[in-house]
mmCIF file of C-alpha atoms and ligand atoms in Angstrom:
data_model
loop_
_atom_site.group_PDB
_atom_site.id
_atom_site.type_symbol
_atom_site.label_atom_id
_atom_site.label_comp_id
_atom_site.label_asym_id
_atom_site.label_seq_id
_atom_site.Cartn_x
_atom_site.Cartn_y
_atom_site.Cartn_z
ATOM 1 C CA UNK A 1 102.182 104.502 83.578
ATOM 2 C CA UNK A 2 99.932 104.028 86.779
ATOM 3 C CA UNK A 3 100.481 102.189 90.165
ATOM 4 C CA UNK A 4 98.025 101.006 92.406
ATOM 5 C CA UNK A 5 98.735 99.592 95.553
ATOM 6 C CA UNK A 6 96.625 97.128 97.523
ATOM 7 C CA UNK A 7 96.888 95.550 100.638
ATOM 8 C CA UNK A 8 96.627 91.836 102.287
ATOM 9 C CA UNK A 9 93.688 91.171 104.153
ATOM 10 C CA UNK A 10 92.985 88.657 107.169
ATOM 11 C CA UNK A 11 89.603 87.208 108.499
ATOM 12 C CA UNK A 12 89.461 88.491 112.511
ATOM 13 C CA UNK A 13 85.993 86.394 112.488
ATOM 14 C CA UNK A 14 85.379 83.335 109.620
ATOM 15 C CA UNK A 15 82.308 81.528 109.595
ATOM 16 C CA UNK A 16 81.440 79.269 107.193
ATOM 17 C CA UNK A 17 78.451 77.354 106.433
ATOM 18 C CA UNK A 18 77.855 74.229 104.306
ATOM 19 C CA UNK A 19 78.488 74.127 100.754
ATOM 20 C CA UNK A 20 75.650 75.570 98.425
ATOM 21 C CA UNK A 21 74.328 74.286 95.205
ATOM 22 C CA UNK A 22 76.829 76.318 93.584
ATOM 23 C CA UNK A 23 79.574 74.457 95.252
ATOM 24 C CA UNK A 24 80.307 77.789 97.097
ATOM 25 C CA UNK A 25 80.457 78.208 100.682
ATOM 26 C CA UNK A 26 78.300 80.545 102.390
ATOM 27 C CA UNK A 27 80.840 83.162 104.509
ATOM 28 C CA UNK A 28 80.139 85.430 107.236
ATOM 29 C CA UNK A 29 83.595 87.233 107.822
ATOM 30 C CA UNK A 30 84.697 90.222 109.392
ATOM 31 C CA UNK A 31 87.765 91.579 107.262
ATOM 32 C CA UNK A 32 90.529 93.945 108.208
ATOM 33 C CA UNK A 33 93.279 95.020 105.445
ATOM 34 C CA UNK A 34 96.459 94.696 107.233
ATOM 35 C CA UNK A 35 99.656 97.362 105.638
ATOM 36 C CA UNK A 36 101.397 94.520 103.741
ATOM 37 C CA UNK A 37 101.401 95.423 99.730
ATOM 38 C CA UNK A 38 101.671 94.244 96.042
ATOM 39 C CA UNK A 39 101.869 97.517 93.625
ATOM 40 C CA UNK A 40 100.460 96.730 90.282
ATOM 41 C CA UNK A 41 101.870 99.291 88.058
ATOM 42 C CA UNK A 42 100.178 98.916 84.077
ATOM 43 C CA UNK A 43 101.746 100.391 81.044
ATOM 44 C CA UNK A 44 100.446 100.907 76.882
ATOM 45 C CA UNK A 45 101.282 97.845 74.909
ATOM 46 C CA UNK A 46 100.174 96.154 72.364
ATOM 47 C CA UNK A 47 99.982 92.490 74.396
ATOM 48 C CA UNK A 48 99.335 91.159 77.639
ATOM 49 C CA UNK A 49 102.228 90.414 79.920
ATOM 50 C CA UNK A 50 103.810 90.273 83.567
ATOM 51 C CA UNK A 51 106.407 90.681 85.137
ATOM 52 C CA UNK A 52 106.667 89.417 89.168
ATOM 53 C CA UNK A 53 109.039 90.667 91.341
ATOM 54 C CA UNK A 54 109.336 90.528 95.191
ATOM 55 C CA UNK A 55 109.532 93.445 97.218
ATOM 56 C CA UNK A 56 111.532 91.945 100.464
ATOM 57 C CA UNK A 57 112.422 88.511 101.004
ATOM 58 C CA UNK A 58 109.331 86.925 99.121
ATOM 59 C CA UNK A 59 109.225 83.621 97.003
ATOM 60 C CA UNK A 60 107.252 85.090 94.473
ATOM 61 C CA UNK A 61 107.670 81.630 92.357
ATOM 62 C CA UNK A 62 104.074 80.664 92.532
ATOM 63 C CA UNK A 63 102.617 83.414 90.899
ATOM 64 C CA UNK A 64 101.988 82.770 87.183
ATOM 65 C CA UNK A 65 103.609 84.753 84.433
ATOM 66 C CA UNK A 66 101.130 84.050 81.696
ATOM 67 C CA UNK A 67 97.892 85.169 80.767
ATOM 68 C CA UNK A 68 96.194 83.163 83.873
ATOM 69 C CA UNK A 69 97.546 86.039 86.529
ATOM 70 C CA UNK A 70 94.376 87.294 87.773
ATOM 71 C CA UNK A 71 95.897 90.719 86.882
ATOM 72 C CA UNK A 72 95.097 90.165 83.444
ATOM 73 C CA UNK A 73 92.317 88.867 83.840
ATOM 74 C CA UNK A 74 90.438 91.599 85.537
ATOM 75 C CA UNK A 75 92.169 93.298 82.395
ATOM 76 C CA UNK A 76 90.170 91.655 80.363
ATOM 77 C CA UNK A 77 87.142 91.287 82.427
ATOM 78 C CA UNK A 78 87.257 95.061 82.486
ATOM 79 C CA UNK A 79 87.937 95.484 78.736
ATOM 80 C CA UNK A 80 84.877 93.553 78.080
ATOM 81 C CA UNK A 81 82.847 95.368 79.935
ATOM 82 C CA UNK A 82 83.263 98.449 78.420
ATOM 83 C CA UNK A 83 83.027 96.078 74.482
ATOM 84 C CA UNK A 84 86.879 97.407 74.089
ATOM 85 C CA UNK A 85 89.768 95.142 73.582
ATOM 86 C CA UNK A 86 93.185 96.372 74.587
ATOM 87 C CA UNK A 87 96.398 95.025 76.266
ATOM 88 C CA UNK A 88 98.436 96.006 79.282
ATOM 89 C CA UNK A 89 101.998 95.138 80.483
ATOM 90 C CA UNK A 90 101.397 94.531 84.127
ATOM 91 C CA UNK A 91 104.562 95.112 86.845
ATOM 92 C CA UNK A 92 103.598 93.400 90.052
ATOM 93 C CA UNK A 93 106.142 94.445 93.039
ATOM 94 C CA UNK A 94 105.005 91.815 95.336
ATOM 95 C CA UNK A 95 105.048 92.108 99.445
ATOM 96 C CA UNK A 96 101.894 89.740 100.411
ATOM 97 C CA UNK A 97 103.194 85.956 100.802
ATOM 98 C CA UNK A 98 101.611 83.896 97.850
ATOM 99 C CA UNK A 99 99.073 81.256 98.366
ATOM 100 C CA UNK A 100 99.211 82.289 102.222
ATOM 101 C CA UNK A 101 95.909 82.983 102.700
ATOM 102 C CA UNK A 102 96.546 86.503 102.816
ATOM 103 C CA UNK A 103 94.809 87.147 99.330
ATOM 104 C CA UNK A 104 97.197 88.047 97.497
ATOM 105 C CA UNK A 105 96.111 87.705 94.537
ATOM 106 C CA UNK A 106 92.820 89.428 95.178
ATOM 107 C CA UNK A 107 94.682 92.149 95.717
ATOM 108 C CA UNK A 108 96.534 92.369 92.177
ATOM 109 C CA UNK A 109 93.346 91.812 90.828
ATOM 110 C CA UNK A 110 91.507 94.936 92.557
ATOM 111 C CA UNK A 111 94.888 96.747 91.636
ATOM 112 C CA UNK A 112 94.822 95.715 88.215
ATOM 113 C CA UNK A 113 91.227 96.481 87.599
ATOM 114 C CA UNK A 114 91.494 100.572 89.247
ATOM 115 C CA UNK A 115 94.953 100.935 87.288
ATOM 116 C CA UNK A 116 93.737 99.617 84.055
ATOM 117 C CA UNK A 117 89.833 101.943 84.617
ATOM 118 C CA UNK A 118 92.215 104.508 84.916
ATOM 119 C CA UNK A 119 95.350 103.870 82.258
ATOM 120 C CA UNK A 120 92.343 103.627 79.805
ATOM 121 C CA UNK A 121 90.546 106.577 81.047
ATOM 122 C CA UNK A 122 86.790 104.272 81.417
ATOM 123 C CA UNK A 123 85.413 106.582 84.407
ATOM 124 C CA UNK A 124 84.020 102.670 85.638
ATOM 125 C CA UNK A 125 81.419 103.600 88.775
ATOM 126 C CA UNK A 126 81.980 102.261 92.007
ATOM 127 C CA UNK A 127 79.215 99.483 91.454
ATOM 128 C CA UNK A 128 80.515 98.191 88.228
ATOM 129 C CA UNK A 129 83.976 97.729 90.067
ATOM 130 C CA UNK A 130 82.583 95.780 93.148
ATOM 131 C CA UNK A 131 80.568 93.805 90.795
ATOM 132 C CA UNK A 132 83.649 92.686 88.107
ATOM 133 C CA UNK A 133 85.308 92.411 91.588
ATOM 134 C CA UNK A 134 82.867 89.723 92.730
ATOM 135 C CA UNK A 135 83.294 87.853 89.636
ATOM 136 C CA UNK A 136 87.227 87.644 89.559
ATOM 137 C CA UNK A 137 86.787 86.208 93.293
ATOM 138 C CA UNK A 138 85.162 86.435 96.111
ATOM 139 C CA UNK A 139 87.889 88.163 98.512
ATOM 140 C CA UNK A 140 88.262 91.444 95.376
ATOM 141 C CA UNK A 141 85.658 93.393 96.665
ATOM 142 C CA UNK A 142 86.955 93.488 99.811
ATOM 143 C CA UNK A 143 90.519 94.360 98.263
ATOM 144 C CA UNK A 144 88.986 97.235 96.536
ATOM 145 C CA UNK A 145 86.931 98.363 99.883
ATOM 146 C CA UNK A 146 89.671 97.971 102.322
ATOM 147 C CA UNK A 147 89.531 98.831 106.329
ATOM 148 C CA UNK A 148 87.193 97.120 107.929
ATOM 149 C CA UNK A 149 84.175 94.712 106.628
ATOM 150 C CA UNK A 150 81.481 92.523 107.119
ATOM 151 C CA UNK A 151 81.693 90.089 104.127
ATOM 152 C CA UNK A 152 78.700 88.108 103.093
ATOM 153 C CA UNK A 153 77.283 85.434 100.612
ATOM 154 C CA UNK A 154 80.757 84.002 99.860
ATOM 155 C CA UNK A 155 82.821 87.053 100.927
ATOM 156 C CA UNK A 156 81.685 89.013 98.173
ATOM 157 C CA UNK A 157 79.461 90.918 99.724
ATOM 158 C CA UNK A 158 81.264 94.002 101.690
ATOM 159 C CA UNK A 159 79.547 96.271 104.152
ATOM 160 C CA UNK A 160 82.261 98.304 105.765
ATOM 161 C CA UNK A 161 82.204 98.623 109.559
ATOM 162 C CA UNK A 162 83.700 101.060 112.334
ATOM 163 C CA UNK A 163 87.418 99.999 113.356
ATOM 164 C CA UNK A 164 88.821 103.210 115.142
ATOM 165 C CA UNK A 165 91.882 101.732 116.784
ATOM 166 C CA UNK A 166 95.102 100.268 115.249
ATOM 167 C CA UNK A 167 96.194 96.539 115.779
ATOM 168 C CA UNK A 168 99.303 95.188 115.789
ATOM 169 C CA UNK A 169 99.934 91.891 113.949
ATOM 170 C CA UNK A 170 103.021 89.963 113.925
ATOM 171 C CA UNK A 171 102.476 87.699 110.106
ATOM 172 C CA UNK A 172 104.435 84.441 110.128
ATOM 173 C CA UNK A 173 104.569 83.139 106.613
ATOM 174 C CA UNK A 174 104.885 79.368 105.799
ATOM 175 C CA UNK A 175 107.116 78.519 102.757
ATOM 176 C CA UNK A 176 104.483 76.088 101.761
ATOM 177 C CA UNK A 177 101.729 77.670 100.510
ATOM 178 C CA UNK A 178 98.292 75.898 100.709
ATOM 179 C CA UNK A 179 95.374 75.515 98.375
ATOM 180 C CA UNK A 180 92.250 76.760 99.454
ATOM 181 C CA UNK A 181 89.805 74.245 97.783
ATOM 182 C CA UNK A 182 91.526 71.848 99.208
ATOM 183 C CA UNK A 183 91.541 73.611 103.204
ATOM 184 C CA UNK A 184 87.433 73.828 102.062
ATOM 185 C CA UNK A 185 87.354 69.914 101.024
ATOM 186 C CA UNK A 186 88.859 69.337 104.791
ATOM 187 C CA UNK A 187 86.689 71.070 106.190
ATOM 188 C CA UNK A 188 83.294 69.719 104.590
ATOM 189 C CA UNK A 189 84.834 66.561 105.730
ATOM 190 C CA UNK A 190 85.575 67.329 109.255
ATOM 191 C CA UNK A 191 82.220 68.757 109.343
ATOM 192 C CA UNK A 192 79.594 66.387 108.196
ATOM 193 C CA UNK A 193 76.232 68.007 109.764
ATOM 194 C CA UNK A 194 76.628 71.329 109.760
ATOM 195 C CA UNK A 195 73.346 73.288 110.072
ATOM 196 C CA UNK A 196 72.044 75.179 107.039
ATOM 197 C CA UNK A 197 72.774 78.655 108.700
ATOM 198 C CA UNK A 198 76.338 80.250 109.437
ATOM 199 C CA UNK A 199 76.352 81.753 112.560
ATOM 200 C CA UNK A 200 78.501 85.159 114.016
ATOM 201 C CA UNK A 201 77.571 87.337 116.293
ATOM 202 C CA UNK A 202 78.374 90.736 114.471
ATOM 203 C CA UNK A 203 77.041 93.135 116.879
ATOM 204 C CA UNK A 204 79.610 91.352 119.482
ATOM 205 C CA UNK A 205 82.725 91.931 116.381
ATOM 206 C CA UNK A 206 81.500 95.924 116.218
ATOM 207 C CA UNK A 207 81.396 96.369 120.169
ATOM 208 C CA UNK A 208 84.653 94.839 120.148
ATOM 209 C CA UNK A 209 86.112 96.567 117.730
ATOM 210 C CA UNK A 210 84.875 100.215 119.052
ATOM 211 C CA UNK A 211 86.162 98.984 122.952
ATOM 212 C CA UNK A 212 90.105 99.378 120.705
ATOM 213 C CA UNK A 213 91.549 96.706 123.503
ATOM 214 C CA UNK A 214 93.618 93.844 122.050
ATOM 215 C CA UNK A 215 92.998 91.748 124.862
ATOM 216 C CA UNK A 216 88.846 92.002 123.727
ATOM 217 C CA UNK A 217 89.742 91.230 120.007
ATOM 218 C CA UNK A 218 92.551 88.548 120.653
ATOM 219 C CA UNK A 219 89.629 86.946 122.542
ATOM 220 C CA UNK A 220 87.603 87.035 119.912
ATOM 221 C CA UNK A 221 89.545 86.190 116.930
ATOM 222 C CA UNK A 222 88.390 83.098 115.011
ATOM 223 C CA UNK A 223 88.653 80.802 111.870
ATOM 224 C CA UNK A 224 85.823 78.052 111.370
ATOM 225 C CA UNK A 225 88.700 76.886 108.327
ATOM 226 C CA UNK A 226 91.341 76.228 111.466
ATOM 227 C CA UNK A 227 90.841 73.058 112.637
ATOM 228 C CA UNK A 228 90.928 71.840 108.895
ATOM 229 C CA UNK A 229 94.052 73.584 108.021
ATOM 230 C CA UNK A 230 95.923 72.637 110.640
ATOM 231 C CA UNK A 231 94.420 68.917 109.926
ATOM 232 C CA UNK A 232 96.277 69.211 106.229
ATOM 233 C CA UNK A 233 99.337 70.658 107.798
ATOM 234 C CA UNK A 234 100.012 69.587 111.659
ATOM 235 C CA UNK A 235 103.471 71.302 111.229
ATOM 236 C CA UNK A 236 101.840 74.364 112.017
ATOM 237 C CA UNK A 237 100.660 73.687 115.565
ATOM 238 C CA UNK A 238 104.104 74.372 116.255
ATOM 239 C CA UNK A 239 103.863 78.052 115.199
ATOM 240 C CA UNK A 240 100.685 78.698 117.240
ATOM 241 C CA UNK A 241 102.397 77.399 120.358
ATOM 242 C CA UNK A 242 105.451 79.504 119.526
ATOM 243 C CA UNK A 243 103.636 82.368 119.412
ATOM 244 C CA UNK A 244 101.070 81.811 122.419
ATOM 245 C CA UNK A 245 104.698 81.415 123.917
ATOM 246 C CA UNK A 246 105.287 85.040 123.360
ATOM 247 C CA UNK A 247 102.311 86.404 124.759
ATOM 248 C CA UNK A 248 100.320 87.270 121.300
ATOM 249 C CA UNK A 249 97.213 86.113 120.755
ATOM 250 C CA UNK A 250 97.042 83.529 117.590
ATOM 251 C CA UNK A 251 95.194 83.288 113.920
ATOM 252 C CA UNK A 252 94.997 81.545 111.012
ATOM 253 C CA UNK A 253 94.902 84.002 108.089
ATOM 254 C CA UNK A 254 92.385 82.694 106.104
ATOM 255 C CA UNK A 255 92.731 78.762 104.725
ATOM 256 C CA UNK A 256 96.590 78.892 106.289
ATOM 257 C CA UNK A 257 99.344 78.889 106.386
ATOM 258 C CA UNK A 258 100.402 82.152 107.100
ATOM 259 C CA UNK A 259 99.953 82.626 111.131
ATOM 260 C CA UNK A 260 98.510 85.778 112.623
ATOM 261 C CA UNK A 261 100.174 86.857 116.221
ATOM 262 C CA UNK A 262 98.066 89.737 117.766
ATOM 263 C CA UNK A 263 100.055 91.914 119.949
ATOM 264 C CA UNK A 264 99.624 95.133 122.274
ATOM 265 C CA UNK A 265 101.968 97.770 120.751
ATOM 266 C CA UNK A 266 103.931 98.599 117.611
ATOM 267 C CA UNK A 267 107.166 98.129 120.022
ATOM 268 C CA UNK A 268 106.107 94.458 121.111
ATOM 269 C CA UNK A 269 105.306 93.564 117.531
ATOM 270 C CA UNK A 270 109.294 94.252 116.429
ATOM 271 C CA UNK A 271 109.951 92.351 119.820
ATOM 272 C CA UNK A 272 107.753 89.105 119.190
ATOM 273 C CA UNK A 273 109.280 89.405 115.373
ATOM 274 C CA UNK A 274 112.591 89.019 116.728
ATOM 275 C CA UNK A 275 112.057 86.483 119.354
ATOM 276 C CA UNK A 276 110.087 84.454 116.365
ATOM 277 C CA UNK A 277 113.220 84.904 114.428
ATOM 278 C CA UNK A 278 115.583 83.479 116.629
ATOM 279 C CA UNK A 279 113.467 80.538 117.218
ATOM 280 C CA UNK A 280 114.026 79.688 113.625
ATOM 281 C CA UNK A 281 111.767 81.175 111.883
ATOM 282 C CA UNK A 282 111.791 83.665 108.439
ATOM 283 C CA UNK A 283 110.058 85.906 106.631
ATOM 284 C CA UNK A 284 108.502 87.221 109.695
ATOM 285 C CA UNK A 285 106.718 91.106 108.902
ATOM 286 C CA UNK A 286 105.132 93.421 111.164
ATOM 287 C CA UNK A 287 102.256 95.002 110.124
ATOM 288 C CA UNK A 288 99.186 96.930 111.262
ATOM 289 C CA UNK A 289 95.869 97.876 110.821
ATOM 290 C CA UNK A 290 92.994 98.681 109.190
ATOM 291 C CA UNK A 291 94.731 100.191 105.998
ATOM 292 C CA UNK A 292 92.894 101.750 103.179
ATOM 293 C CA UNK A 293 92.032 99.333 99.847
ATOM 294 C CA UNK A 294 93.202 99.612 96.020
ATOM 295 C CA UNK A 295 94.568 103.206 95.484
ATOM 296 C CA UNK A 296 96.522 105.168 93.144
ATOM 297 C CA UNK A 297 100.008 105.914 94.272
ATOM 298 C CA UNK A 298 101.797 106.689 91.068
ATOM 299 C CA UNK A 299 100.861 108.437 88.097
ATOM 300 C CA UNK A 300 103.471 109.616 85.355
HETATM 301 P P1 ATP B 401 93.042 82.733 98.381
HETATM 302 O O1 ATP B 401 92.952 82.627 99.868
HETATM 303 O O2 ATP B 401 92.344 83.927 97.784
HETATM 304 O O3 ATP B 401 92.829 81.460 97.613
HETATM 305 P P2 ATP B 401 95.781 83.102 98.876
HETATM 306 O O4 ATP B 401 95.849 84.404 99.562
HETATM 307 O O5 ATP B 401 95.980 81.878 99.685
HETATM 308 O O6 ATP B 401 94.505 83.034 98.016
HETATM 309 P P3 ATP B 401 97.126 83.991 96.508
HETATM 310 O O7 ATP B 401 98.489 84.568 96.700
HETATM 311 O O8 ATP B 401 96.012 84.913 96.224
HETATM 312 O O9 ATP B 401 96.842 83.061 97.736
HETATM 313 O O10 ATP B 401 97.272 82.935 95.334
HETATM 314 C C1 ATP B 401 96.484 81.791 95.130
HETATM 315 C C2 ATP B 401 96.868 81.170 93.780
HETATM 316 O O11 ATP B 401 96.442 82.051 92.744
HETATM 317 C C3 ATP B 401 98.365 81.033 93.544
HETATM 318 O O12 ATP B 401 98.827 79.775 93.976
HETATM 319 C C4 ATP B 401 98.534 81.221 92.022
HETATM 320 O O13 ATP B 401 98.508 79.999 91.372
HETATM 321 C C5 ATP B 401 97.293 81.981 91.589
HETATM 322 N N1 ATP B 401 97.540 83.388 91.130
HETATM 323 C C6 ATP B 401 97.028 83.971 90.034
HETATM 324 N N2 ATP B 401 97.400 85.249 89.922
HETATM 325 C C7 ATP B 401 98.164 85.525 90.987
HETATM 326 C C8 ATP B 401 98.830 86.697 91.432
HETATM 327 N N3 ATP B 401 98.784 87.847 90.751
HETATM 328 N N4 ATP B 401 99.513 86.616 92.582
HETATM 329 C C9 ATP B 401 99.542 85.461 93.286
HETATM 330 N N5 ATP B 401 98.954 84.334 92.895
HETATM 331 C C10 ATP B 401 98.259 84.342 91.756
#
């Protein structure tokens, strides 16, 4: 029995260009993983299956049970790569919000596909890995990577990049989740005439990064998908005012909802938490970073 744990991720910088041929959207992003978990612990069996169970106070409800959880099917994407066919049960202890734009699922599939290389013993390289990554979806790579990125082409793409401080984020969870083709369908329609080139200024996101002051990054934190999710879902202007209201500097994670609150210390996280909590809100973690991506924790 193995566990591998992997950790949520948010986009401190999301650009995003017009849709390509492929229907895909070409991404510039600067990722950070952020210390909120799923463990994906994979056992011998004969058959596929999954179990889902929340670590905290999670709704866990929209993750599937059956053969479509991306778990199995970087299983099976791995399996096939290596011309071997072989089941898994697959327990995931779930702490990442689902459908929250927090990629949740990308991280049970970069999980899945380390436990599984290792359960049955396949020695995968590095490459391989990033490259079944890309193909499960296109925020797995980064899942696998963890700290700090540059994602490109759709995401898929990861080029770590210096991140020596720690950041504090206060994560606000919405118990609506959102789908993300439909945040991208907003936003190609919001955004008739956009140019064919994404622009961010990644020299400015490295600078920033090295200068470790909040006040810099909360500056510079920003979502191109924004302005569209909060189009779908104008309930959540209320949580970016509540937050500005406590001092932290806002983001969407990803395509929404989840809300990002930036803050100064470890000390004022646990403070704006609380203060978020008795304006009515639940759910509400604290959790820093960069963290490290997919790695074993358990082996017996
Ligand atoms: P993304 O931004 O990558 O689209 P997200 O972070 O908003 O995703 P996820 O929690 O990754 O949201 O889930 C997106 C959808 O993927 C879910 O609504 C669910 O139907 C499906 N899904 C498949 N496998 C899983 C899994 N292991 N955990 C969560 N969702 C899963």
């Amino acid at each position: 029995m193995i566990t591998v744990r992997a950790a949520a991720k948010v986009n401190l910088r999301l650009a995003v260009g017009p849709p390509r041929a492929d229907g895909f959207h070409p991404l510039l992003t600067i990722y950070q993983a952020i210390s909120l978990y799923d463990d994906v612990t994979v056992s011998e069996a004969d058959a596929w299956s999954v179990t889902v169970e929340p670590t905290g106070d999670l709704d866990c409800s929209g993750a599937p049970l059956d053969e479509s959880n991306i778990a199995v099917r970087a299983g099976r994407l791995l399996g096939g790569h290596h011309g071997i066919e072989r089941a898994a049960a697959i327990r995931i202890a779930k702490g990442i919000p689902v459908a929250g734009g927090l990629a949740g699922g990308s991280a049970d599939a970069a999980a899945s596909l380390v436990a599984l290389d290792r359960l049955w013993e396949l020695d995968t390289s590095d490459e391989d890995l990033l490259r079944l990554a890309a193909q499960l979806g296109s925020d797995v790579p980064f899942a696998l990577l963890g700290g700090t990125a540059l994602g490109t082409g759709r995401g898929e793409v990861v080029e770590p990049i210096e991140d020596p401080g720690t950041w504090w984020w206060v994560v606000v969870p919405n118990a609506t989740g959102m789908s993300t083709p439909e945040v991208y369908r907003e936003f190609d329609r919001l955004n008739p005439d956009l140019g064919s080139h994404v622009h961010l200024r990644v020299h400015d996101m490295t600078g920033v990064l090295r200068a470790r002051d909040f006040r810099l990054l909360g500056r510079n934190l920003e979502n191109d998908l924004q302005a569209a999710a909060l189009s779908l879902r104008p309930d959540l202007d209320q949580t970016d005012t509540d937050l500005f209201e406590l001092g932290a500097y806002r983001l969407l994670s990803g395509s929404g909802p989840t809300f990002l609150g930036l803050v100064e210390t470890q000390e004022r996280a646990h403070e704006v938490r609380q203060q978020m909590m008795d304006r009515g809100y639940r759910g509400i973690q604290v959790a820093t970073g960069p963290v490290a991506g997919a790695h074993l924790v358990k082996y017996i």
